[in-house]
Amino acid sequence: EDQVTQSPEALRLQEGESSSLNCSYTVSGLRGLFWYRQDPGKGPEFLFTLYSAGEEKEKERLKATLTKKESFLHITAPKPEDSATYLCAVQEDNTGKLIFGQGTTLQVKP
Amino acid sequence: EAGVAQSPRYKIIEKRQSVAFWCNPISGHATLYWYQQILGQGPKLLIQFQNNGVVDDSQLPKDRFSAERLKGVDSTLKIQPAKLEDSAVYLCASSLGLGQPQHFGDGTRLSIL
């Protein structure tokens, strides 16, 4: 069964304290891996798509990487405005369906 | 570019009542999705449309949930009758096509009393 697991469930950082979020997955055929940010009361906001192992994408303080079994979202020198829930999703190759993990809730304190 | 529009934002009903949600996708997006997000979990796909045809509805509880996308643009999702476990946020998303990033609306928060 295709599965996506994110860790940790919650993460508290001080402003400027860099860290990484993990997304482990098992899928029969991977078309792509997606990272989203979700603020309270809002829908998920698209951040990155990764298609093959070794690929990396960057946006401001965020950098996403992909291996054959997991993806990392690295946050460098985070700011309070980076506080949100970060969702990882894999897209199945045969159906195109997105399967989401449960998310990591990040809180950055000033 | 206007985003995905959903209405209403909030809905409170009693169990066994019916409810409907509306979604207007980003202009030109052929693929439309409905997700259910229970508190503390990631979104779960209910149904996926390509233009006005259903691509995947394997996780839609068809005894109580129905969805349509007339003319390949707007879509409605209906629940009849509602159960307590249907309390969730219902998210609509759209994309240019399969494999393209999905863009989400802000959802409808449904509470069942």
mmCIF file of N, CA, C and O in Angstrom, chain A residues 31 34 36 38 41-44 46 49 51 87 91 95-98 100-102, chain B residues 9 35 37 40-43 45 56 58-59 91 98-102 104-106:
data_model
loop_
_atom_site.group_PDB
_atom_site.id
_atom_site.type_symbol
_atom_site.label_atom_id
_atom_site.label_comp_id
_atom_site.label_asym_id
_atom_site.label_seq_id
_atom_site.Cartn_x
_atom_site.Cartn_y
_atom_site.Cartn_z
ATOM 1 N N ARG A 31 5.531 9.522 -9.755
ATOM 2 C CA ARG A 31 5.534 10.509 -10.834
ATOM 3 C C ARG A 31 6.173 11.807 -10.350
ATOM 4 O O ARG A 31 6.861 12.486 -11.105
ATOM 5 N N PHE A 34 5.643 16.361 -4.020
ATOM 6 C CA PHE A 34 5.235 17.764 -3.884
ATOM 7 C C PHE A 34 5.348 18.194 -2.423
ATOM 8 O O PHE A 34 5.012 17.437 -1.513
ATOM 9 N N TYR A 36 3.980 21.297 0.133
ATOM 10 C CA TYR A 36 3.015 22.379 0.281
ATOM 11 C C TYR A 36 3.175 22.996 1.662
ATOM 12 O O TYR A 36 3.581 22.344 2.616
ATOM 13 N N GLN A 38 0.788 25.027 4.567
ATOM 14 C CA GLN A 38 -0.605 25.317 4.906
ATOM 15 C C GLN A 38 -0.656 26.165 6.165
ATOM 16 O O GLN A 38 -0.179 25.754 7.230
ATOM 17 N N GLY A 41 -6.567 27.793 8.648
ATOM 18 C CA GLY A 41 -7.745 28.315 7.970
ATOM 19 C C GLY A 41 -7.568 28.543 6.481
ATOM 20 O O GLY A 41 -8.457 29.103 5.826
ATOM 21 N N LYS A 42 -6.458 28.110 5.931
ATOM 22 C CA LYS A 42 -6.178 28.294 4.505
ATOM 23 C C LYS A 42 -5.960 26.952 3.824
ATOM 24 O O LYS A 42 -5.702 25.936 4.474
ATOM 25 N N GLY A 43 -6.058 26.964 2.487
ATOM 26 C CA GLY A 43 -5.724 25.769 1.738
ATOM 27 C C GLY A 43 -4.223 25.637 1.567
ATOM 28 O O GLY A 43 -3.476 26.607 1.742
ATOM 29 N N PRO A 44 -3.737 24.430 1.243
ATOM 30 C CA PRO A 44 -2.302 24.245 1.008
ATOM 31 C C PRO A 44 -1.807 25.123 -0.139
ATOM 32 O O PRO A 44 -2.488 25.271 -1.156
ATOM 33 N N PHE A 46 1.264 25.646 -2.859
ATOM 34 C CA PHE A 46 2.310 24.885 -3.527
ATOM 35 C C PHE A 46 3.687 25.530 -3.320
ATOM 36 O O PHE A 46 3.852 26.742 -3.457
ATOM 37 N N THR A 49 8.005 20.910 -6.645
ATOM 38 C CA THR A 49 7.830 19.566 -7.170
ATOM 39 C C THR A 49 9.213 18.992 -7.453
ATOM 40 O O THR A 49 10.064 19.668 -8.036
ATOM 41 N N TYR A 51 11.088 15.449 -9.127
ATOM 42 C CA TYR A 51 10.704 14.341 -9.988
ATOM 43 C C TYR A 51 11.647 13.147 -9.920
ATOM 44 O O TYR A 51 11.229 12.023 -10.201
ATOM 45 N N LEU A 87 3.270 20.164 4.318
ATOM 46 C CA LEU A 87 2.714 18.897 3.840
ATOM 47 C C LEU A 87 3.543 18.364 2.683
ATOM 48 O O LEU A 87 3.939 19.115 1.789
ATOM 49 N N GLN A 91 2.853 11.650 -5.895
ATOM 50 C CA GLN A 91 1.898 11.405 -6.965
ATOM 51 C C GLN A 91 2.207 10.067 -7.593
ATOM 52 O O GLN A 91 3.332 9.822 -8.056
ATOM 53 N N THR A 95 -1.905 6.298 -11.522
ATOM 54 C CA THR A 95 -3.203 6.961 -11.368
ATOM 55 C C THR A 95 -3.098 8.478 -11.370
ATOM 56 O O THR A 95 -4.082 9.159 -11.622
ATOM 57 N N GLY A 96 -1.931 9.020 -11.077
ATOM 58 C CA GLY A 96 -1.785 10.460 -10.934
ATOM 59 C C GLY A 96 -2.327 11.002 -9.631
ATOM 60 O O GLY A 96 -2.322 12.208 -9.401
ATOM 61 N N LYS A 97 -2.779 10.097 -8.749
ATOM 62 C CA LYS A 97 -3.382 10.525 -7.490
ATOM 63 C C LYS A 97 -2.313 11.039 -6.524
ATOM 64 O O LYS A 97 -1.233 10.474 -6.427
ATOM 65 N N LEU A 98 -2.619 12.112 -5.778
ATOM 66 C CA LEU A 98 -1.733 12.633 -4.737
ATOM 67 C C LEU A 98 -2.069 11.961 -3.417
ATOM 68 O O LEU A 98 -3.234 11.923 -3.024
ATOM 69 N N PHE A 100 -1.099 12.358 0.514
ATOM 70 C CA PHE A 100 -0.476 13.299 1.438
ATOM 71 C C PHE A 100 -0.024 12.606 2.715
ATOM 72 O O PHE A 100 -0.660 11.653 3.191
ATOM 73 N N GLY A 101 1.065 13.136 3.307
ATOM 74 C CA GLY A 101 1.421 12.796 4.671
ATOM 75 C C GLY A 101 0.571 13.619 5.623
ATOM 76 O O GLY A 101 -0.249 14.456 5.197
ATOM 77 N N GLN A 102 0.799 13.396 6.924
ATOM 78 C CA GLN A 102 -0.041 14.071 7.914
ATOM 79 C C GLN A 102 0.448 15.478 8.243
ATOM 80 O O GLN A 102 -0.245 16.246 8.905
ATOM 81 N N ARG B 9 -17.689 29.269 3.153
ATOM 82 C CA ARG B 9 -16.468 29.057 3.928
ATOM 83 C C ARG B 9 -16.739 28.174 5.148
ATOM 84 O O ARG B 9 -15.879 27.426 5.570
ATOM 85 N N TYR B 35 -10.966 17.201 -2.041
ATOM 86 C CA TYR B 35 -10.288 16.521 -0.949
ATOM 87 C C TYR B 35 -11.074 16.719 0.352
ATOM 88 O O TYR B 35 -11.743 17.731 0.544
ATOM 89 N N GLN B 37 -10.187 16.978 4.413
ATOM 90 C CA GLN B 37 -9.091 17.095 5.374
ATOM 91 C C GLN B 37 -9.666 17.108 6.783
ATOM 92 O O GLN B 37 -10.295 18.086 7.191
ATOM 93 N N GLY B 40 -5.806 17.666 11.829
ATOM 94 C CA GLY B 40 -4.566 16.986 12.192
ATOM 95 C C GLY B 40 -4.062 16.000 11.152
ATOM 96 O O GLY B 40 -3.051 15.334 11.373
ATOM 97 N N GLN B 41 -4.767 15.885 10.022
ATOM 98 C CA GLN B 41 -4.362 14.953 8.970
ATOM 99 C C GLN B 41 -4.110 15.699 7.666
ATOM 100 O O GLN B 41 -4.504 16.849 7.499
ATOM 101 N N GLY B 42 -3.458 15.012 6.746
ATOM 102 C CA GLY B 42 -3.301 15.576 5.418
ATOM 103 C C GLY B 42 -4.570 15.387 4.600
ATOM 104 O O GLY B 42 -5.427 14.571 4.948
ATOM 105 N N PRO B 43 -4.722 16.132 3.513
ATOM 106 C CA PRO B 43 -5.904 15.977 2.664
ATOM 107 C C PRO B 43 -5.978 14.578 2.055
ATOM 108 O O PRO B 43 -4.958 13.984 1.714
ATOM 109 N N LEU B 45 -7.866 12.496 -1.099
ATOM 110 C CA LEU B 45 -8.606 12.688 -2.343
ATOM 111 C C LEU B 45 -9.939 11.959 -2.304
ATOM 112 O O LEU B 45 -10.010 10.781 -1.978
ATOM 113 N N ASP B 56 -10.961 9.499 -11.125
ATOM 114 C CA ASP B 56 -10.775 8.644 -9.950
ATOM 115 C C ASP B 56 -11.798 9.038 -8.903
ATOM 116 O O ASP B 56 -11.818 10.199 -8.491
ATOM 117 N N SER B 58 -12.413 6.468 -6.389
ATOM 118 C CA SER B 58 -12.308 5.237 -5.616
ATOM 119 C C SER B 58 -12.480 5.453 -4.111
ATOM 120 O O SER B 58 -12.838 4.531 -3.388
ATOM 121 N N GLN B 59 -12.207 6.660 -3.606
ATOM 122 C CA GLN B 59 -12.329 6.912 -2.178
ATOM 123 C C GLN B 59 -13.548 7.768 -1.844
ATOM 124 O O GLN B 59 -13.659 8.263 -0.729
ATOM 125 N N LEU B 91 -11.723 20.594 0.625
ATOM 126 C CA LEU B 91 -10.856 21.418 -0.207
ATOM 127 C C LEU B 91 -11.063 21.085 -1.677
ATOM 128 O O LEU B 91 -11.181 19.919 -2.043
ATOM 129 N N LEU B 98 -2.748 16.367 -15.425
ATOM 130 C CA LEU B 98 -2.141 15.364 -14.560
ATOM 131 C C LEU B 98 -0.642 15.624 -14.446
ATOM 132 O O LEU B 98 0.021 15.928 -15.429
ATOM 133 N N GLY B 99 -0.125 15.509 -13.224
ATOM 134 C CA GLY B 99 1.301 15.701 -13.004
ATOM 135 C C GLY B 99 1.693 17.147 -12.755
ATOM 136 O O GLY B 99 2.812 17.412 -12.320
ATOM 137 N N GLN B 100 0.796 18.072 -13.027
ATOM 138 C CA GLN B 100 1.079 19.484 -12.778
ATOM 139 C C GLN B 100 0.729 19.840 -11.330
ATOM 140 O O GLN B 100 -0.137 19.206 -10.728
ATOM 141 N N PRO B 101 1.368 20.869 -10.760
ATOM 142 C CA PRO B 101 1.047 21.245 -9.375
ATOM 143 C C PRO B 101 -0.428 21.578 -9.204
ATOM 144 O O PRO B 101 -1.024 22.223 -10.076
ATOM 145 N N GLN B 102 -0.998 21.133 -8.098
ATOM 146 C CA GLN B 102 -2.382 21.428 -7.791
ATOM 147 C C GLN B 102 -2.444 22.695 -6.947
ATOM 148 O O GLN B 102 -1.647 22.879 -6.030
ATOM 149 N N PHE B 104 -4.878 25.009 -4.494
ATOM 150 C CA PHE B 104 -6.014 24.774 -3.624
ATOM 151 C C PHE B 104 -6.785 26.052 -3.296
ATOM 152 O O PHE B 104 -6.198 27.143 -3.193
ATOM 153 N N GLY B 105 -8.091 25.873 -3.092
ATOM 154 C CA GLY B 105 -8.898 26.919 -2.471
ATOM 155 C C GLY B 105 -8.740 26.855 -0.964
ATOM 156 O O GLY B 105 -8.030 25.983 -0.437
ATOM 157 N N ASP B 106 -9.414 27.762 -0.248
ATOM 158 C CA ASP B 106 -9.299 27.806 1.210
ATOM 159 C C ASP B 106 -10.275 26.868 1.902
ATOM 160 O O ASP B 106 -10.265 26.765 3.127
#
